[in-house]
Amino acid sequence: MSSATLQAPEVPQRKSSGPAARSRRSGARGRQTAAAWILTLPFVVLFLAFTAGPVLGSLGMSFTDLKQRDLRTPFAVNGVGFSNYVKALQDETFRKAALNTAYFVLVGVPLTLALALAAAVLLDRGVKRFQSLFKVAYYLPVITSIVAIAVIWRFVLAPESGLLNTVLSWVGIDGPNWLASKTWAMPSLIMMAVWRNFGSAMIIFLAGLQGIPATVEEAGQLDGAGSWQRFRYLIVPLLRPTILFTSVTTGIGYLQFFEEPFVMTQGGPLNSTVSVSMYTYQQFGFGNYGVATAMSYILFVVIAVITFIQFRLLREK
Amino acid sequence: MRRTWWIYLIAVLGLIAVAAPFVWMLLGSFKTQGELLRVPPTWLPEAPTTQNYDDLFSKANFPRYFLNSTIVALAVTAGNLLFCSMVGYALAKLNFHGRNALFVVVLGTLMIPGVVTFVPLFVLVTNAGLANSYPGLILPFLVSPFGVFLMRQFFQGLPDDLMDAARVDGSSELGIFARIMLPLTRPALATLGILTFLGSWNNFLWPLVVAQTEEKYTLPVALALYSTGQNAQNFGLLMAGAVVVVLPVLVIFLAFQRHVTKGIAITGIK
């Protein structure tokens, strides 16, 4: 159905300014306001109760000594100022968790984006037949439950009967006991996260690539630029907004690194894979609600600052 | 033509790298415990058995977890389709005070990590007597900023002329939304519905906190607890459990993948 067939005849009321027109207009405005109220009310109620309220509640709790035993009387607890924040920042495991999370983000995000971009270029420029088959297949891990992925990957990473070490043994490499090694546990989780997530950035890159007109590359070709030069000096600069966008969203996701260590290593061995989110969850499990919320707010502030910086970079170009 | 064969070779190698763990899981679920531990590992099951699935559905109560996951995911999806389209329409097409403020708040909450809200949410849900209940699992997810954002984007693409024409014909504002505009967003609703269902099906942290007894476990929670508890040694059971968690989303995704990838590309958000 085209909109032209349903187009209303020109109604001059918008331009007239007599009192009748004004009251008719404010009547229409009133009806729209009433409708907007009805349409947004359920959302606003649910949003206040289950998102905005808890966000503020979390901030409030982070300044109290709320413990599990006070669960029924959350308003009768004492304020403790910034001591939960101090406690968190002085906690050695929390610092270890912050370092681990930084390691995960700084290595994981570039790897994920590089693989996603490579796959997107491969599919967009190289693979003409079966393109959607490859696209769907590369995207599959993104929609798979992390818990199921963890179960599968425990077998992939198993020391002797594992898929990865079996493949490595074909080329004469004696693979480590990935998840039990202090050195290799984190790279294992990064490998798994990259495998799982690159498809989601790939889809966005594909959309970005399809927005670049073919004439750009043809012009580069005429000027004698090789395919690597065309990629480096034409495609990458034009994709810059897309790259920054995916780095923001992937970064936000990776900063909340929780499920991988929770199901794969429980933070071990020797806290080498414990993340900020996971340590927060552990503190919650111990009933230290004040400290747990303080930790989650520290993470939130870090995410907000990084996002803000990245958006500034995004706007400049 | 000479150039393309190695491009396809790379693409196929990538495909194998992505698919191998899935295939490994599916084949593994039909192996015996002894074969799963063998060094070097086997690819095809030597003596295929459905014992793991039998155990899953008899001993491990997986039908219950499957039902719980389905109930929660369907309820969350229905809520999101209804409420997010209502708000999305109001934000895109209606003139009212506070519209911009509401939109800014919605956008702002897109980046709040889940871990920030779950402690106070837990206190709230526990005090409301909703711990270990379906409402406790469902209510916090009935609306999502992402859904509002997605629906708003789609509604904005629809022409205002349609609404004006309906107004001239004497239709009420809510009638315009329900009878004229909403049916036109069917593709957007499909996208939102599938993404919400997949997200809810795979959701892990909140159900882990709220579901305290076995009757309320969802599939990921059950699988995670099985894979870290005493049952962690029963590898065949875990493999079969993973298949049961993955298979429904796989089928839904393959059937509607166009909508999923389109929605991701449009909003740029997973």
Coordinates of C-alpha atoms in Angstrom, one line a residue:
Chain A
M1 CA 0.0 0.0 0.0
S2 CA 1.6 3.3 -1.0
S3 CA 1.1 6.2 1.2
A4 CA 0.1 8.4 -1.7
T5 CA -3.2 6.7 -2.1
L6 CA -4.0 7.5 1.5
Q7 CA -2.8 11.0 1.5
A8 CA -5.2 13.4 3.1
P9 CA -6.4 16.5 1.2
E10 CA -4.5 19.7 2.1
V11 CA -6.1 20.9 5.3
P12 CA -5.3 24.5 5.8
Q13 CA -5.8 24.5 9.6
R14 CA -2.1 24.4 10.4
K15 CA -1.5 27.8 8.8
S16 CA -4.6 29.6 10.0
S17 CA -4.3 31.4 13.3
G18 CA -7.9 32.4 14.3
P19 CA -9.1 31.5 17.8
A20 CA -11.2 28.6 16.5
A21 CA -8.1 27.1 14.8
R22 CA -6.0 27.6 17.9
S23 CA -8.5 25.8 20.1
R24 CA -8.8 23.0 17.6
R25 CA -5.1 22.7 17.5
S26 CA -4.7 22.6 21.3
G27 CA -7.6 20.1 21.4
A28 CA -5.6 17.9 19.0
R29 CA -2.5 18.4 21.2
G30 CA -4.5 17.5 24.2
R31 CA -5.7 14.3 22.6
Q32 CA -2.2 13.4 21.6
T33 CA -1.0 14.1 25.2
A34 CA -3.7 11.9 26.6
A35 CA -2.8 9.1 24.2
A36 CA 0.9 9.5 25.0
W37 CA 0.1 9.1 28.7
I38 CA -1.8 5.9 28.1
L39 CA 0.8 4.5 25.8
T40 CA 3.8 5.3 28.0
L41 CA 2.3 4.6 31.4
P42 CA 3.0 0.8 31.6
F43 CA 6.5 1.4 30.4
V44 CA 7.2 4.2 32.8
V45 CA 5.9 2.2 35.8
L46 CA 7.9 -0.9 34.9
F47 CA 10.9 1.2 34.1
L48 CA 10.9 3.1 37.4
A49 CA 10.4 -0.1 39.4
F50 CA 12.8 -2.3 37.7
T51 CA 15.5 -0.1 36.0
A52 CA 15.6 3.5 37.3
G53 CA 14.7 2.6 40.9
P54 CA 17.3 -0.1 41.2
V55 CA 20.0 2.1 39.6
L56 CA 19.4 4.7 42.2
G57 CA 18.9 2.1 44.9
S58 CA 22.3 0.7 44.0
L59 CA 23.9 4.1 44.4
G60 CA 22.2 4.5 47.8
M61 CA 23.2 1.0 49.0
S62 CA 26.8 1.5 48.1
F63 CA 27.0 4.1 50.9
T64 CA 25.4 1.7 53.6
D65 CA 26.4 -1.3 55.5
L66 CA 23.5 -3.4 54.1
K67 CA 24.1 -7.1 54.7
Q68 CA 22.1 -10.1 53.7
R69 CA 20.5 -10.3 57.2
D70 CA 19.1 -6.8 56.7
L71 CA 17.3 -7.9 53.6
R72 CA 13.8 -7.3 55.1
T73 CA 14.7 -3.9 56.5
P74 CA 16.8 -2.2 53.8
F75 CA 15.9 1.3 55.0
A76 CA 17.0 0.7 58.6
V77 CA 20.7 0.3 57.9
N78 CA 23.5 2.8 58.6
G79 CA 25.2 5.1 56.2
V80 CA 29.0 4.5 56.1
G81 CA 30.1 7.2 53.7
F82 CA 32.7 6.1 51.1
S83 CA 34.0 3.2 53.2
N84 CA 32.7 0.6 50.8
Y85 CA 34.5 2.2 48.0
V86 CA 37.7 2.4 50.0
K87 CA 37.3 -1.2 51.0
A88 CA 36.8 -2.2 47.4
L89 CA 39.8 -0.2 46.1
Q90 CA 42.0 -1.6 48.9
D91 CA 40.9 -5.2 48.2
E92 CA 43.7 -7.1 46.5
T93 CA 41.4 -9.5 44.7
F94 CA 39.3 -6.5 43.4
R95 CA 42.5 -5.0 42.0
K96 CA 43.4 -8.3 40.5
A97 CA 39.9 -8.5 39.0
A98 CA 40.3 -5.0 37.5
L99 CA 43.6 -5.9 35.9
N100 CA 42.1 -9.1 34.6
T101 CA 39.2 -7.2 33.1
A102 CA 41.5 -4.7 31.5
Y103 CA 43.6 -7.6 30.0
F104 CA 40.4 -9.1 28.7
V105 CA 39.2 -5.8 27.1
L106 CA 42.5 -4.6 25.8
V107 CA 43.3 -7.9 24.1
G108 CA 39.8 -9.2 23.4
V109 CA 38.3 -6.1 21.8
P110 CA 41.0 -5.5 19.1
L111 CA 41.1 -9.2 18.3
T112 CA 37.3 -9.4 18.0
L113 CA 37.1 -6.3 15.8
A114 CA 40.0 -7.4 13.6
L115 CA 38.4 -10.8 13.0
A116 CA 35.0 -9.3 12.4
L117 CA 36.3 -6.8 9.9
A118 CA 38.3 -9.5 8.1
A119 CA 35.2 -11.7 7.9
A120 CA 33.0 -8.8 6.7
V121 CA 35.5 -7.8 4.0
L122 CA 35.9 -11.4 3.0
L123 CA 32.1 -11.9 2.6
D124 CA 31.4 -8.5 1.1
R125 CA 34.2 -8.4 -1.5
G126 CA 35.2 -12.0 -2.1
V127 CA 32.4 -14.4 -1.5
K128 CA 29.7 -14.0 -4.0
R129 CA 28.0 -17.4 -3.9
F130 CA 26.7 -18.7 -0.6
Q131 CA 27.3 -15.3 1.0
S132 CA 24.3 -15.6 3.4
L133 CA 25.2 -19.1 4.3
F134 CA 28.6 -17.9 5.6
K135 CA 27.0 -14.9 7.2
V136 CA 24.5 -17.0 9.2
A137 CA 27.1 -19.6 10.2
Y138 CA 29.6 -16.9 11.5
Y139 CA 26.7 -15.4 13.4
L140 CA 25.6 -18.6 15.1
P141 CA 27.8 -18.4 18.2
V142 CA 26.4 -15.0 19.0
I143 CA 22.9 -16.4 19.6
T144 CA 24.1 -19.5 21.4
S145 CA 23.7 -19.6 25.2
I146 CA 27.1 -18.9 26.9
V147 CA 26.5 -21.8 29.2
A148 CA 26.2 -24.3 26.3
I149 CA 29.3 -22.6 24.8
A150 CA 31.1 -23.1 28.0
V151 CA 30.2 -26.8 28.1
I152 CA 31.4 -27.3 24.5
W153 CA 34.6 -25.3 25.0
R154 CA 35.6 -27.2 28.1
F155 CA 35.9 -30.2 25.7
V156 CA 37.6 -28.1 23.1
L157 CA 40.2 -27.0 25.7
A158 CA 40.5 -30.3 27.6
P159 CA 44.2 -31.1 28.1
E160 CA 44.5 -34.5 26.4
S161 CA 41.1 -35.5 24.8
G162 CA 40.5 -31.9 23.7
L163 CA 39.8 -30.8 20.2
L164 CA 42.4 -27.9 20.2
N165 CA 45.3 -29.9 21.6
T166 CA 44.5 -32.7 19.2
V167 CA 44.7 -30.3 16.2
L168 CA 47.9 -28.8 17.7
S169 CA 49.4 -32.3 18.1
W170 CA 49.0 -32.8 14.3
V171 CA 51.6 -30.0 13.8
G172 CA 53.8 -31.3 16.6
I173 CA 52.8 -28.8 19.3
D174 CA 52.3 -30.1 22.8
G175 CA 49.4 -27.9 23.9
P176 CA 49.1 -26.8 27.6
N177 CA 46.3 -27.6 30.1
W178 CA 44.5 -24.5 29.0
L179 CA 42.1 -23.8 31.8
A180 CA 44.3 -25.0 34.7
S181 CA 47.3 -22.9 33.7
K182 CA 47.7 -19.5 35.3
T183 CA 49.3 -18.2 32.1
W184 CA 46.8 -19.8 29.6
A185 CA 43.5 -19.6 31.4
M186 CA 42.9 -15.9 30.4
P187 CA 44.0 -16.4 26.7
S188 CA 41.6 -19.4 26.6
L189 CA 38.7 -17.2 27.8
I190 CA 39.7 -14.5 25.3
M191 CA 39.8 -17.0 22.5
M192 CA 36.4 -18.3 23.4
A193 CA 35.0 -14.8 23.6
V194 CA 36.4 -13.7 20.3
W195 CA 35.0 -16.9 18.7
R196 CA 31.6 -16.2 20.2
N197 CA 31.3 -12.5 19.5
F198 CA 33.0 -11.5 16.3
G199 CA 29.8 -12.3 14.3
S200 CA 27.9 -9.5 15.9
A201 CA 30.4 -6.8 14.9
M202 CA 30.8 -8.5 11.5
I203 CA 27.1 -7.9 10.8
I204 CA 27.5 -4.2 11.5
F205 CA 30.7 -4.0 9.4
L206 CA 28.8 -5.7 6.5
A207 CA 26.2 -3.0 6.7
G208 CA 28.9 -0.3 6.8
L209 CA 30.7 -1.8 3.8
Q210 CA 27.6 -2.0 1.8
G211 CA 27.1 1.7 2.4
I212 CA 30.4 2.5 0.6
P213 CA 29.7 3.1 -3.1
A214 CA 31.6 0.9 -5.6
T215 CA 32.8 4.0 -7.4
V216 CA 35.2 4.8 -4.5
E217 CA 37.1 1.6 -5.0
E218 CA 37.0 1.9 -8.8
A219 CA 38.6 5.4 -8.5
G220 CA 41.3 4.0 -6.3
Q221 CA 41.9 1.2 -8.8
L222 CA 42.3 3.7 -11.7
D223 CA 44.8 5.6 -9.6
G224 CA 46.8 2.4 -9.4
A225 CA 46.2 1.5 -5.7
G226 CA 46.6 -2.2 -4.9
S227 CA 44.0 -4.0 -3.0
W228 CA 45.8 -3.6 0.4
Q229 CA 46.2 0.1 -0.3
R230 CA 42.6 0.5 -1.2
F231 CA 41.6 -1.2 2.0
R232 CA 44.0 0.8 4.1
Y233 CA 43.5 4.3 2.6
L234 CA 39.9 4.1 1.3
I235 CA 37.8 1.5 3.1
V236 CA 39.2 1.9 6.6
P237 CA 38.8 5.7 6.8
L238 CA 35.3 5.5 5.4
L239 CA 34.4 2.8 7.9
R240 CA 35.8 4.9 10.8
P241 CA 32.4 5.7 12.3
T242 CA 31.4 2.1 12.1
I243 CA 34.7 1.0 13.7
L244 CA 34.3 3.4 16.6
F245 CA 30.7 2.3 17.1
T246 CA 31.5 -1.4 17.2
S247 CA 34.5 -0.7 19.5
V248 CA 32.1 1.2 21.9
T249 CA 29.5 -1.6 22.0
T250 CA 32.0 -4.4 22.1
G251 CA 34.0 -2.6 24.8
I252 CA 30.9 -2.1 26.9
G253 CA 30.1 -5.8 26.6
Y254 CA 33.6 -7.0 27.4
L255 CA 34.0 -4.7 30.4
Q256 CA 31.1 -6.6 31.9
F257 CA 33.0 -9.9 31.4
F258 CA 31.2 -12.3 33.8
E259 CA 29.8 -15.4 32.3
E260 CA 32.9 -16.9 30.8
P261 CA 34.9 -17.1 34.0
F262 CA 31.7 -18.0 36.0
V263 CA 31.0 -21.1 34.0
M264 CA 34.6 -22.0 32.8
T265 CA 37.0 -21.4 35.7
Q266 CA 35.1 -19.9 38.6
G267 CA 37.8 -17.2 38.5
G268 CA 40.6 -19.6 39.0
P269 CA 43.3 -20.8 38.9
L270 CA 44.6 -18.5 41.7
N271 CA 42.2 -15.7 40.7
S272 CA 43.9 -15.4 37.3
T273 CA 40.5 -15.1 35.6
V274 CA 38.3 -13.4 38.2
S275 CA 36.6 -10.3 36.7
V276 CA 35.1 -7.2 38.2
S277 CA 31.6 -8.4 37.5
M278 CA 32.3 -11.8 38.8
Y279 CA 33.9 -10.5 42.0
T280 CA 30.9 -8.3 42.5
Y281 CA 28.7 -11.3 42.2
Q282 CA 30.9 -13.2 44.7
Q283 CA 30.6 -10.3 47.2
F284 CA 26.8 -10.4 46.7
G285 CA 26.9 -14.1 47.4
F286 CA 28.8 -13.5 50.7
G287 CA 26.0 -11.1 51.6
N288 CA 28.2 -8.0 51.5
Y289 CA 25.6 -5.9 49.6
G290 CA 27.2 -2.5 50.3
V291 CA 30.6 -3.6 49.0
A292 CA 29.0 -5.4 46.0
T293 CA 27.0 -2.3 44.9
A294 CA 30.1 -0.1 45.4
M295 CA 32.1 -2.3 43.1
S296 CA 29.3 -2.3 40.5
Y297 CA 29.2 1.5 40.6
I298 CA 33.0 1.7 40.1
L299 CA 32.5 -0.5 37.0
F300 CA 29.6 1.7 35.9
V301 CA 31.7 4.9 36.2
V302 CA 34.6 3.3 34.3
I303 CA 32.2 2.2 31.5
A304 CA 30.5 5.6 31.4
V305 CA 33.9 7.5 31.1
I306 CA 35.2 5.2 28.4
T307 CA 31.9 5.4 26.5
F308 CA 32.0 9.2 26.8
I309 CA 35.5 9.4 25.5
Q310 CA 34.7 7.1 22.6
F311 CA 31.6 9.1 21.6
R312 CA 33.7 12.3 21.7
L313 CA 36.1 10.7 19.3
L314 CA 33.2 9.5 17.2
R315 CA 31.8 13.0 16.9
E316 CA 35.0 14.7 16.0
K317 CA 35.2 13.0 12.6
Chain B
M1 CA 38.4 -16.8 -11.4
R2 CA 41.9 -17.8 -10.4
R3 CA 41.7 -15.4 -7.5
T4 CA 38.5 -16.6 -6.0
W5 CA 39.3 -20.2 -5.0
W6 CA 41.5 -19.2 -2.1
I7 CA 39.0 -16.7 -0.9
Y8 CA 36.5 -19.5 -0.7
L9 CA 39.1 -21.7 1.0
I10 CA 39.5 -19.1 3.7
A11 CA 35.7 -18.7 4.1
V12 CA 35.3 -22.5 4.4
L13 CA 38.2 -22.8 6.9
G14 CA 36.4 -20.1 8.9
L15 CA 33.2 -22.0 8.7
I16 CA 34.9 -25.1 10.0
A17 CA 36.4 -23.2 12.9
V18 CA 33.1 -21.8 13.9
A19 CA 31.1 -25.0 13.3
A20 CA 33.5 -27.6 14.7
P21 CA 32.6 -27.0 18.4
F22 CA 28.9 -27.3 17.6
V23 CA 29.4 -30.5 15.6
W24 CA 31.6 -31.8 18.4
M25 CA 28.8 -31.2 20.9
L26 CA 26.2 -32.8 18.8
L27 CA 28.3 -35.9 18.1
G28 CA 29.5 -36.0 21.7
S29 CA 25.9 -36.1 23.0
F30 CA 25.6 -39.6 21.4
K31 CA 28.8 -41.0 22.9
T32 CA 29.3 -43.0 26.0
Q33 CA 31.2 -41.6 29.0
G34 CA 34.1 -43.9 28.2
E35 CA 34.4 -42.8 24.6
L36 CA 34.2 -39.1 25.6
L37 CA 37.3 -39.5 27.8
R38 CA 39.3 -41.4 25.2
V39 CA 42.7 -40.2 24.1
P40 CA 43.0 -39.4 21.2
P41 CA 39.4 -38.3 20.9
T42 CA 37.1 -39.9 18.3
W43 CA 35.0 -37.8 15.9
L44 CA 32.1 -40.1 15.1
P45 CA 30.5 -42.0 18.0
E46 CA 31.6 -45.6 17.8
A47 CA 28.5 -47.0 19.4
P48 CA 25.9 -44.2 19.1
T49 CA 23.6 -44.2 22.2
T50 CA 20.6 -42.0 23.2
Q51 CA 21.4 -42.9 26.9
N52 CA 22.4 -39.3 27.6
Y53 CA 19.1 -37.9 26.4
D54 CA 17.2 -40.6 28.3
D55 CA 19.0 -39.6 31.5
L56 CA 18.5 -35.9 30.8
F57 CA 14.7 -36.3 30.6
S58 CA 14.3 -38.9 33.3
K59 CA 16.8 -38.3 36.0
A60 CA 17.7 -34.6 35.5
N61 CA 14.2 -33.1 35.2
F62 CA 15.1 -31.2 32.1
P63 CA 11.5 -31.1 30.8
R64 CA 10.7 -28.9 33.8
Y65 CA 13.6 -26.5 33.0
F66 CA 12.6 -26.5 29.3
L67 CA 9.0 -25.5 30.3
N68 CA 10.3 -22.7 32.6
S69 CA 12.5 -21.3 29.9
T70 CA 9.7 -21.3 27.5
I71 CA 7.2 -19.7 29.8
V72 CA 9.6 -16.9 30.8
A73 CA 10.8 -16.3 27.2
L74 CA 7.3 -16.1 25.8
A75 CA 6.0 -13.8 28.6
V76 CA 9.0 -11.5 28.3
T77 CA 8.6 -11.4 24.5
A78 CA 4.9 -10.6 24.6
G79 CA 5.5 -7.8 27.1
N80 CA 8.3 -6.3 25.0
L81 CA 6.2 -6.4 21.8
L82 CA 3.3 -4.7 23.5
F83 CA 4.9 -2.1 25.7
C84 CA 7.9 -1.2 23.6
S85 CA 5.7 -0.6 20.5
M86 CA 3.4 1.6 22.6
V87 CA 6.3 3.8 23.9
G88 CA 8.1 3.7 20.6
Y89 CA 5.0 5.0 18.8
A90 CA 4.5 7.8 21.4
L91 CA 8.2 8.8 21.1
A92 CA 8.2 8.8 17.3
K93 CA 4.8 10.2 16.4
L94 CA 3.0 12.0 19.3
N95 CA 3.6 15.5 20.6
F96 CA 3.7 15.6 24.3
H97 CA 5.6 17.2 27.2
G98 CA 8.6 15.3 28.4
R99 CA 9.0 13.4 25.1
N100 CA 12.7 14.3 24.7
A101 CA 13.5 13.8 28.4
L102 CA 11.9 10.3 28.2
F103 CA 14.0 9.4 25.1
V104 CA 17.2 10.7 26.6
V105 CA 16.6 8.5 29.7
V106 CA 15.9 5.5 27.5
L107 CA 19.1 6.0 25.6
G108 CA 21.1 6.6 28.7
T109 CA 20.0 3.3 30.3
L110 CA 21.2 1.3 27.3
M111 CA 24.7 1.3 28.7
I112 CA 24.1 0.5 32.3
P113 CA 25.7 -2.8 33.1
G114 CA 23.3 -5.5 34.4
V115 CA 25.5 -6.0 37.4
V116 CA 24.7 -2.5 38.7
T117 CA 21.0 -3.2 39.2
F118 CA 20.9 -6.8 40.3
V119 CA 21.6 -6.3 44.0
P120 CA 18.8 -3.7 44.6
L121 CA 16.6 -5.7 42.2
F122 CA 17.1 -8.7 44.3
V123 CA 16.3 -6.8 47.5
L124 CA 13.1 -5.4 45.9
V125 CA 12.0 -8.7 44.4
T126 CA 12.6 -10.5 47.7
N127 CA 10.7 -7.9 49.7
A128 CA 7.8 -8.1 47.3
G129 CA 7.6 -11.8 47.9
L130 CA 8.5 -12.6 44.3
A131 CA 11.8 -14.5 44.8
N132 CA 11.7 -17.9 43.2
S133 CA 8.6 -17.1 41.2
Y134 CA 7.7 -16.6 37.6
P135 CA 6.8 -12.9 38.1
G136 CA 10.2 -12.5 39.7
L137 CA 11.9 -14.0 36.7
I138 CA 9.7 -12.1 34.1
L139 CA 8.8 -8.6 35.5
P140 CA 12.3 -7.0 35.4
F141 CA 12.5 -7.8 31.6
L142 CA 9.0 -6.9 30.4
V143 CA 10.3 -3.7 28.9
S144 CA 13.8 -2.9 27.5
P145 CA 15.4 0.3 26.4
F146 CA 16.7 -1.5 23.3
G147 CA 13.1 -2.5 22.3
V148 CA 11.8 1.1 22.7
F149 CA 14.7 2.4 20.6
L150 CA 14.2 -0.2 17.9
M151 CA 10.4 0.4 17.6
R152 CA 10.9 4.2 17.7
Q153 CA 13.3 4.0 14.8
F154 CA 10.8 2.0 12.7
F155 CA 7.8 4.2 13.6
Q156 CA 9.8 7.2 12.5
G157 CA 10.1 5.8 9.1
L158 CA 6.3 5.6 8.6
P159 CA 4.7 8.7 6.9
D160 CA 2.7 11.1 9.1
D161 CA 0.1 11.5 6.3
L162 CA -1.4 8.2 7.3
M163 CA -2.1 9.5 10.8
D164 CA -3.5 12.8 9.5
A165 CA -5.8 11.0 7.1
A166 CA -7.1 8.8 9.9
R167 CA -7.6 11.9 12.1
V168 CA -9.7 13.5 9.3
D169 CA -11.7 10.4 9.2
G170 CA -12.5 10.8 12.9
S171 CA -10.3 8.0 14.2
S172 CA -9.1 8.3 17.9
E173 CA -5.4 8.6 18.7
L174 CA -5.3 5.1 20.2
G175 CA -7.2 3.7 17.2
I176 CA -4.7 5.2 14.8
F177 CA -1.9 3.4 16.7
A178 CA -3.6 0.1 17.1
R179 CA -5.4 -0.3 13.8
I180 CA -3.3 1.7 11.3
M181 CA 0.3 2.2 12.5
L182 CA 1.0 -1.0 14.5
P183 CA 0.1 -3.4 11.7
L184 CA 2.6 -1.6 9.4
T185 CA 5.5 -2.4 11.8
R186 CA 5.1 -6.2 11.5
P187 CA 8.8 -6.6 10.2
A188 CA 10.0 -4.6 13.2
L189 CA 7.9 -6.6 15.6
A190 CA 9.3 -9.8 14.1
T191 CA 12.8 -8.5 14.7
L192 CA 12.1 -7.4 18.2
G193 CA 10.2 -10.6 19.1
I194 CA 13.0 -12.9 17.9
L195 CA 15.8 -10.9 19.5
T196 CA 13.9 -10.7 22.8
F197 CA 13.1 -14.4 22.8
L198 CA 16.7 -15.3 22.1
G199 CA 18.0 -12.9 24.7
S200 CA 15.5 -14.2 27.3
W201 CA 16.2 -17.8 26.5
N202 CA 19.9 -17.3 27.0
N203 CA 19.6 -15.0 30.0
F204 CA 21.8 -16.2 32.8
L205 CA 22.7 -13.9 35.7
W206 CA 19.2 -12.9 36.9
P207 CA 17.6 -16.4 36.8
L208 CA 20.7 -17.7 38.6
V209 CA 20.0 -15.2 41.4
V210 CA 16.2 -15.5 41.5
A211 CA 15.5 -19.2 40.8
Q212 CA 16.4 -20.7 44.1
T213 CA 14.7 -24.1 43.9
E214 CA 14.9 -26.6 41.1
E215 CA 11.3 -26.1 40.0
K216 CA 12.1 -22.6 38.9
Y217 CA 15.5 -23.2 37.2
T218 CA 15.7 -22.1 33.5
L219 CA 17.7 -24.2 31.1
P220 CA 21.0 -22.2 31.3
V221 CA 20.9 -22.1 35.1
A222 CA 20.3 -25.8 35.3
L223 CA 23.0 -26.6 32.8
A224 CA 25.5 -24.3 34.6
L225 CA 24.8 -25.8 38.0
Y226 CA 25.0 -29.3 36.5
S227 CA 28.3 -28.5 34.9
T228 CA 29.9 -27.1 38.0
G229 CA 28.4 -29.4 40.7
Q230 CA 28.6 -33.1 41.4
N231 CA 27.3 -33.9 38.0
A232 CA 30.3 -32.2 36.4
Q233 CA 31.8 -35.6 35.7
N234 CA 28.9 -36.8 33.6
F235 CA 30.1 -35.4 30.3
G236 CA 27.6 -37.1 28.1
L237 CA 24.7 -35.6 30.1
L238 CA 26.3 -32.1 29.8
M239 CA 26.7 -32.5 26.1
A240 CA 23.1 -33.6 25.6
G241 CA 22.0 -30.7 27.9
A242 CA 23.9 -28.2 25.8
V243 CA 22.2 -29.6 22.7
V244 CA 18.8 -29.1 24.3
V245 CA 19.7 -25.5 25.3
V246 CA 21.0 -24.6 21.8
L247 CA 18.6 -26.5 19.5
P248 CA 15.5 -24.3 19.9
V249 CA 17.3 -21.0 19.4
L250 CA 19.1 -22.6 16.4
V251 CA 15.9 -23.5 14.8
I252 CA 14.3 -20.1 15.5
F253 CA 17.4 -18.3 14.3
L254 CA 17.7 -20.2 11.1
A255 CA 14.0 -19.7 10.3
F256 CA 14.1 -16.0 10.9
Q257 CA 17.7 -15.1 10.4
R258 CA 16.8 -12.3 7.9
H259 CA 15.0 -10.4 10.6
V260 CA 17.7 -10.9 13.2
T261 CA 20.6 -9.7 11.0
K262 CA 18.5 -6.8 9.6
G263 CA 17.5 -5.6 13.1
I264 CA 21.2 -5.8 14.2
A265 CA 22.3 -3.8 11.2
I266 CA 19.6 -1.2 11.6
T267 CA 20.1 -0.4 15.3
G268 CA 23.7 -1.6 15.5
I269 CA 23.0 -3.2 18.9
K270 CA 23.3 -6.8 19.8

